[in-house]
Tab-separated table of C-alpha atoms in Angstrom:
chain	number	residue	atom	x	y	z
A	14	MET	CA	13.362	25.383	11.597
A	15	LEU	CA	11.632	22.583	12.223
A	16	LYS	CA	8.459	21.772	11.336
A	17	PRO	CA	5.646	21.045	14.323
A	18	THR	CA	5.649	17.309	14.652
A	19	VAL	CA	2.562	15.600	12.599
A	20	THR	CA	0.094	14.090	15.516
A	21	PHE	CA	-1.238	10.854	14.710
A	22	ARG	CA	-3.659	10.175	17.582
A	23	GLN	CA	-6.380	12.415	17.000
A	24	ARG	CA	-9.981	12.771	15.500
A	25	ARG	CA	-9.907	14.189	11.875
A	26	ALA	CA	-12.385	15.139	9.354
A	27	LEU	CA	-11.714	13.770	5.714
A	28	GLY	CA	-10.281	16.526	4.522
A	29	GLN	CA	-8.276	16.782	7.558
A	30	LYS	CA	-6.754	13.452	7.121
A	31	LEU	CA	-5.781	14.007	3.735
A	32	SER	CA	-4.075	17.441	4.386
A	33	ALA	CA	-2.100	15.584	7.515
A	34	THR	CA	-1.135	12.834	5.190
A	35	PHE	CA	0.411	15.201	2.541
A	36	ASP	CA	1.905	17.247	5.595
A	37	PHE	CA	3.520	13.714	6.564
A	38	ILE	CA	4.837	13.059	3.094
A	39	GLU	CA	6.206	16.803	2.994
A	40	GLN	CA	8.529	16.022	6.043
A	41	ASN	CA	9.560	12.673	5.661
A	42	TYR	CA	9.536	11.887	1.793
A	43	LYS	CA	13.594	11.773	1.734
A	44	PRO	CA	13.969	9.219	4.456
A	45	LEU	CA	10.635	7.293	3.746
A	46	PHE	CA	11.032	7.120	-0.060
A	47	SER	CA	14.972	5.833	0.461
A	48	SER	CA	13.502	3.121	2.878
A	49	LEU	CA	10.722	2.188	0.347
A	50	VAL	CA	13.486	2.104	-2.527
A	51	VAL	CA	16.250	-0.065	-0.477
A	52	ILE	CA	13.752	-2.099	1.318
A	53	ALA	CA	10.897	-2.805	-1.315
A	54	GLY	CA	12.552	-1.321	-4.242
A	55	LEU	CA	14.177	-4.946	-5.356
A	56	PRO	CA	10.786	-6.687	-6.299
A	57	ALA	CA	9.259	-4.259	-7.736
A	58	LEU	CA	12.100	-3.385	-10.230
A	59	LEU	CA	12.329	-6.906	-11.133
A	60	ALA	CA	8.771	-6.941	-11.878
A	61	GLY	CA	8.996	-3.701	-13.807
A	62	ILE	CA	12.194	-5.494	-15.973
A	63	LEU	CA	9.433	-8.529	-16.677
A	64	GLN	CA	6.802	-6.235	-17.561
A	65	GLY	CA	9.366	-4.148	-20.100
A	66	TYR	CA	10.249	-7.856	-21.720
A	67	VAL	CA	6.203	-8.295	-21.849
A	68	GLN	CA	5.941	-5.097	-23.455
A	69	THR	CA	9.078	-5.750	-26.163
A	70	SER	CA	7.852	-9.418	-26.642
A	71	ALA	CA	4.279	-7.956	-27.640
A	72	LEU	CA	5.736	-5.740	-30.119
A	73	GLN	CA	7.671	-8.242	-31.651
A	74	LEU	CA	4.635	-10.684	-31.934
A	75	ILE	CA	2.768	-7.547	-33.638
A	76	ILE	CA	5.685	-6.830	-36.097
A	77	GLY	CA	5.952	-10.828	-36.713
A	78	ARG	CA	9.344	-11.377	-35.248
A	79	SER	CA	8.398	-13.800	-32.958
A	80	PRO	CA	7.039	-17.381	-33.228
A	81	LYS	CA	3.453	-16.994	-31.323
A	82	MET	CA	3.355	-20.312	-29.775
A	83	ASN	CA	6.625	-20.148	-27.966
A	84	LEU	CA	5.659	-16.435	-26.868
A	85	GLN	CA	2.442	-17.558	-25.726
A	86	GLU	CA	3.913	-20.352	-23.607
A	87	LEU	CA	6.366	-17.977	-22.317
A	88	MET	CA	4.085	-15.273	-21.095
A	89	ALA	CA	2.143	-17.587	-18.618
A	90	PRO	CA	5.406	-17.877	-16.300
A	91	VAL	CA	6.455	-14.329	-16.541
A	92	SER	CA	3.431	-12.919	-15.949
A	93	MET	CA	3.153	-15.183	-12.597
A	94	GLY	CA	6.166	-13.610	-11.886
A	95	ILE	CA	5.277	-10.171	-12.233
A	96	VAL	CA	2.067	-10.621	-9.888
A	97	LEU	CA	4.243	-12.419	-7.329
A	98	LEU	CA	7.257	-10.073	-7.151
A	99	THR	CA	4.502	-6.916	-7.274
A	100	MET	CA	2.310	-8.535	-4.455
A	101	PHE	CA	5.560	-9.123	-2.377
A	102	SER	CA	7.044	-5.387	-3.142
A	103	TYR	CA	3.417	-3.841	-1.913
A	104	LEU	CA	3.899	-6.266	1.032
A	105	LEU	CA	7.281	-4.829	1.465
A	106	ALA	CA	6.105	-1.433	1.050
A	107	THR	CA	2.913	-1.163	3.310
A	108	ALA	CA	5.565	-2.616	6.019
A	109	VAL	CA	8.093	0.086	5.443
A	110	VAL	CA	5.037	2.740	5.596
A	111	VAL	CA	3.767	1.331	8.933
A	112	ASN	CA	6.976	1.146	10.723
A	113	TYR	CA	8.128	3.841	9.661
A	114	MET	CA	5.130	5.581	11.257
A	115	ALA	CA	5.808	4.032	14.535
A	116	LEU	CA	9.438	5.268	14.652
A	117	TYR	CA	8.205	8.212	13.850
A	118	GLU	CA	5.510	8.396	16.523
A	119	GLU	CA	8.473	7.316	18.918
A	120	LYS	CA	11.033	10.102	17.643
A	121	GLY	CA	9.107	12.780	16.266
A	122	ASN	CA	10.755	15.135	13.752
A	123	THR	CA	13.846	15.674	15.931
A	124	GLU	CA	15.534	12.642	15.368
A	125	LYS	CA	16.697	11.489	11.787
A	126	ILE	CA	14.997	8.128	10.888
A	127	THR	CA	17.442	6.044	8.863
A	128	VAL	CA	16.868	3.425	6.616
A	129	ALA	CA	18.856	0.915	8.756
A	130	MET	CA	16.313	1.830	11.726
A	131	VAL	CA	13.339	1.265	9.242
A	132	TRP	CA	15.033	-1.889	8.134
A	133	GLU	CA	15.571	-3.405	11.774
A	134	GLN	CA	11.696	-2.558	12.787
A	135	VAL	CA	10.710	-4.373	9.514
A	136	LYS	CA	12.597	-7.403	10.227
A	137	ALA	CA	10.793	-7.564	13.776
A	138	ASN	CA	7.398	-7.535	12.352
A	139	VAL	CA	7.576	-8.513	8.622
A	140	LEU	CA	6.706	-12.450	9.503
A	141	LEU	CA	3.678	-11.423	11.451
A	142	ILE	CA	2.632	-8.563	8.728
A	143	THR	CA	2.954	-11.564	6.061
A	144	TRP	CA	0.577	-14.044	8.032
A	145	GLY	CA	-1.757	-11.164	8.710
A	146	TYR	CA	-1.833	-10.494	5.050
A	147	VAL	CA	-2.126	-14.043	3.763
A	148	LEU	CA	-5.074	-13.772	6.630
A	149	THR	CA	-6.566	-10.993	5.096
A	150	ILE	CA	-6.433	-12.517	1.715
A	151	CYS	CA	-8.241	-15.506	2.782
A	152	VAL	CA	-10.797	-14.010	4.701
A	153	THR	CA	-11.865	-11.519	1.814
A	154	LEU	CA	-12.089	-14.184	-0.547
A	155	LEU	CA	-14.056	-16.518	1.751
A	156	PHE	CA	-16.466	-13.907	2.143
A	157	THR	CA	-16.431	-12.970	-1.341
A	158	ILE	CA	-17.436	-16.565	-2.396
A	159	LEU	CA	-20.221	-16.572	0.132
A	160	LEU	CA	-21.714	-13.143	-1.733
A	161	ILE	CA	-19.719	-9.998	-3.292
A	162	ILE	CA	-21.069	-7.599	-0.510
A	163	PRO	CA	-20.061	-9.367	2.358
A	164	GLY	CA	-16.554	-9.533	0.705
A	165	ILE	CA	-16.524	-5.978	0.279
A	166	TYR	CA	-17.478	-4.809	3.801
A	167	MET	CA	-15.018	-7.529	5.400
A	168	GLY	CA	-12.379	-6.430	3.242
A	169	ILE	CA	-13.162	-2.819	4.317
A	170	CYS	CA	-12.998	-3.604	8.024
A	171	ILE	CA	-9.822	-5.820	8.084
A	172	GLN	CA	-7.776	-3.362	6.129
A	173	PHE	CA	-6.207	-1.997	9.266
A	174	PHE	CA	-4.437	-4.999	10.404
A	175	MET	CA	-0.637	-4.249	10.161
A	176	PHE	CA	-1.246	-1.075	12.254
A	177	ALA	CA	-2.401	-2.936	15.010
A	178	ILE	CA	0.555	-5.424	14.817
A	179	VAL	CA	2.696	-2.658	14.928
A	180	PHE	CA	1.620	-0.283	17.200
A	181	GLU	CA	-0.464	-2.462	19.726
A	182	LYS	CA	2.012	-5.530	19.087
A	183	LEU	CA	-1.091	-7.753	18.512
A	184	THR	CA	-0.855	-11.239	16.915
A	185	PRO	CA	-2.186	-11.345	13.443
A	186	GLN	CA	-5.300	-13.083	14.153
A	187	LYS	CA	-6.060	-10.582	17.066
A	188	SER	CA	-5.203	-7.624	14.797
A	189	LEU	CA	-7.640	-8.585	12.539
A	190	HIS	CA	-10.319	-8.810	15.138
A	191	ARG	CA	-9.084	-5.369	16.324
A	192	SER	CA	-9.253	-3.972	12.987
A	193	TYR	CA	-12.722	-4.970	12.484
A	194	ASP	CA	-14.171	-3.277	16.003
A	195	LEU	CA	-12.644	-0.440	14.844
A	196	VAL	CA	-14.177	-0.101	11.493
A	197	LYS	CA	-17.560	-1.737	11.757
A	198	ARG	CA	-19.024	1.188	13.841
A	199	GLU	CA	-17.498	3.355	11.288
A	200	TRP	CA	-17.630	1.560	8.150
A	201	TRP	CA	-19.165	4.193	5.996
A	202	GLY	CA	-17.097	6.753	7.083
A	203	THR	CA	-14.036	4.636	6.503
A	204	VAL	CA	-14.974	3.358	3.309
A	205	LEU	CA	-15.366	6.896	2.088
A	206	PHE	CA	-11.846	7.751	2.969
A	207	VAL	CA	-10.456	4.738	1.411
A	208	ILE	CA	-12.408	5.521	-2.010
A	209	VAL	CA	-11.018	9.455	-1.825
A	210	ILE	CA	-7.190	8.055	-1.179
A	211	SER	CA	-7.332	5.236	-3.567
A	212	ILE	CA	-8.951	7.619	-6.470
A	213	LEU	CA	-5.870	10.332	-5.580
A	214	SER	CA	-3.228	7.196	-5.556
A	215	SER	CA	-4.922	5.667	-8.685
A	216	LEU	CA	-4.757	9.206	-10.704
A	217	ALA	CA	-1.006	9.759	-9.896
A	218	ALA	CA	-0.455	6.004	-10.938
A	219	LEU	CA	-2.313	6.809	-14.104
A	220	ILE	CA	0.092	9.736	-14.647
A	221	ILE	CA	2.897	7.882	-14.585
A	222	GLN	CA	1.887	4.887	-17.004
A	223	LEU	CA	1.246	7.270	-19.911
A	224	PRO	CA	4.673	6.318	-21.375
A	225	PHE	CA	3.024	2.652	-21.694
A	226	ILE	CA	-0.131	4.070	-22.840
A	227	ILE	CA	1.802	5.836	-25.671
A	228	LEU	CA	3.682	2.897	-26.461
A	229	GLY	CA	0.366	0.788	-26.620
A	230	ILE	CA	-0.972	3.520	-29.269
A	231	PHE	CA	2.166	2.862	-31.443
A	232	GLU	CA	1.777	-0.987	-31.392
A	233	TYR	CA	-1.797	-0.741	-32.024
A	234	PHE	CA	-1.289	0.985	-35.278
A	235	HIS	CA	1.797	-1.066	-36.162
A	236	VAL	CA	4.301	1.930	-36.228
A	237	GLY	CA	6.713	-0.196	-33.714
A	238	GLU	CA	9.405	-1.562	-36.754
A	239	ASP	CA	12.175	0.793	-35.514
A	240	MET	CA	10.798	0.478	-31.877
A	241	LEU	CA	12.682	-2.492	-30.843
A	242	ALA	CA	16.059	-0.683	-30.800
A	243	LEU	CA	14.168	1.223	-28.020
A	244	LYS	CA	13.865	-2.331	-26.155
A	245	PRO	CA	16.298	-0.849	-23.107
A	246	VAL	CA	14.262	2.635	-22.885
A	247	ILE	CA	11.030	0.284	-22.681
A	248	ILE	CA	12.229	-1.582	-19.889
A	249	PHE	CA	13.956	1.240	-18.071
A	250	VAL	CA	10.803	3.318	-18.686
A	251	ALA	CA	8.837	-0.036	-17.035
A	252	MET	CA	11.231	-0.134	-14.061
A	253	SER	CA	10.742	3.508	-13.573
A	254	VAL	CA	6.910	2.986	-13.636
A	255	SER	CA	7.126	0.328	-10.911
A	256	LEU	CA	8.815	2.125	-8.418
A	257	ILE	CA	6.687	5.248	-8.945
A	258	VAL	CA	3.325	2.912	-8.381
A	259	LEU	CA	5.295	1.933	-5.150
A	260	PHE	CA	5.307	5.620	-3.776
A	261	ALA	CA	1.830	6.001	-4.925
A	262	LYS	CA	0.705	2.818	-2.852
A	263	ALA	CA	2.715	4.100	0.009
A	264	LEU	CA	0.679	7.523	-0.318
A	265	VAL	CA	-2.507	5.269	0.535
A	266	TRP	CA	-1.026	3.581	3.340
A	267	ILE	CA	0.065	6.592	5.002
A	268	GLY	CA	-3.599	7.820	4.571
A	269	PHE	CA	-4.835	4.649	6.201
A	270	GLY	CA	-2.328	5.264	8.971
A	271	PHE	CA	-4.289	8.242	9.849
A	272	GLN	CA	-7.933	6.592	9.695
A	273	TYR	CA	-6.443	3.857	11.786
A	274	PHE	CA	-5.735	6.683	14.527
A	275	HIS	CA	-8.909	8.796	13.940
A	276	LEU	CA	-10.934	5.128	14.352
A	277	ILE	CA	-8.993	4.631	17.803
A	278	GLU	CA	-9.824	8.244	19.059
A	279	VAL	CA	-13.561	7.723	18.088
A	280	GLU	CA	-13.281	4.495	19.961
A	281	ASN	CA	-11.822	6.063	23.221
A	282	SER	CA	-14.338	9.023	23.243
A	283	ARG	CA	-17.145	6.708	22.615
A	284	ASN	CA	-15.498	4.697	25.849
A	285	LYS	CA	-15.093	7.584	27.846
A	286	ARG	CA	-18.806	8.704	27.260
A	287	PHE	CA	-20.273	5.030	28.095
A	288	ASN	CA	-17.613	4.456	31.056
A	289	PHE	CA	-16.604	1.482	29.174
A	290	PRO	CA	-12.521	0.601	29.409
A	291	SER	CA	-10.333	1.265	26.259
A	292	GLU	CA	-8.655	-1.392	24.568
A	293	THR	CA	-5.336	-0.628	26.125
A	294	GLU	CA	-7.159	-0.328	29.592
A	295	GLY	CA	-8.855	-3.533	29.078
A	296	ASP	CA	-5.228	-5.568	28.396
A	297	SER	CA	-3.530	-4.088	30.998
């Protein structure tokens, strides 16, 4: 028996948004996570390989099997590669989640959503999303340079630009304005939700990083002499952790989706109360 389709366009309290997030994941985890692995998995896996390499290289340095200067010269580009690959995988993962949710709203749970369908959606929007992502970083950095508090405020306000690009077909510039307009009157409620969903994601990420923590303890106490033989295992663990962290980030963006639609419904209710045209009506 099919479960009822999860409704996006609905006002929800904090607990209801969290519940809807997990209901959505329960219904869609197989096609959604398959899409994440196929579309965003490669850069995450490459970042994991580099992370595993850093771990084993640090272990070699600790037990004196690697020249210190050569290792330090190599770590800078490797670390930069990890950062760039991780950012790219997060960008793709976010695009997968937002476009998957758009397909789900269109088709409900009566039609199977495939990786190919998600990929077609992502290809159509990825350049716009990338440009919006760059604009978001620039705007947040600008306001942070001015003062930290405005940077935090603006960073929260423009978090939902990707949903405006995909669901409302806006340009990256207009999507940032749209996100800001939605959040500015509901900033405290939004920041509370962002904190809660981020804590849940961070706890999940912390749990799955326990292997690295254990390896770090071994390295600290110099018990790694025989651990170099485990180099393939260390790299495999790093790759696995990168993928699972990607899934944890997807949890955050699914939650953001329910917050985005909550904000739209709050705006619609306010517009009806004061006889203002809605954003959609204003564009028609």
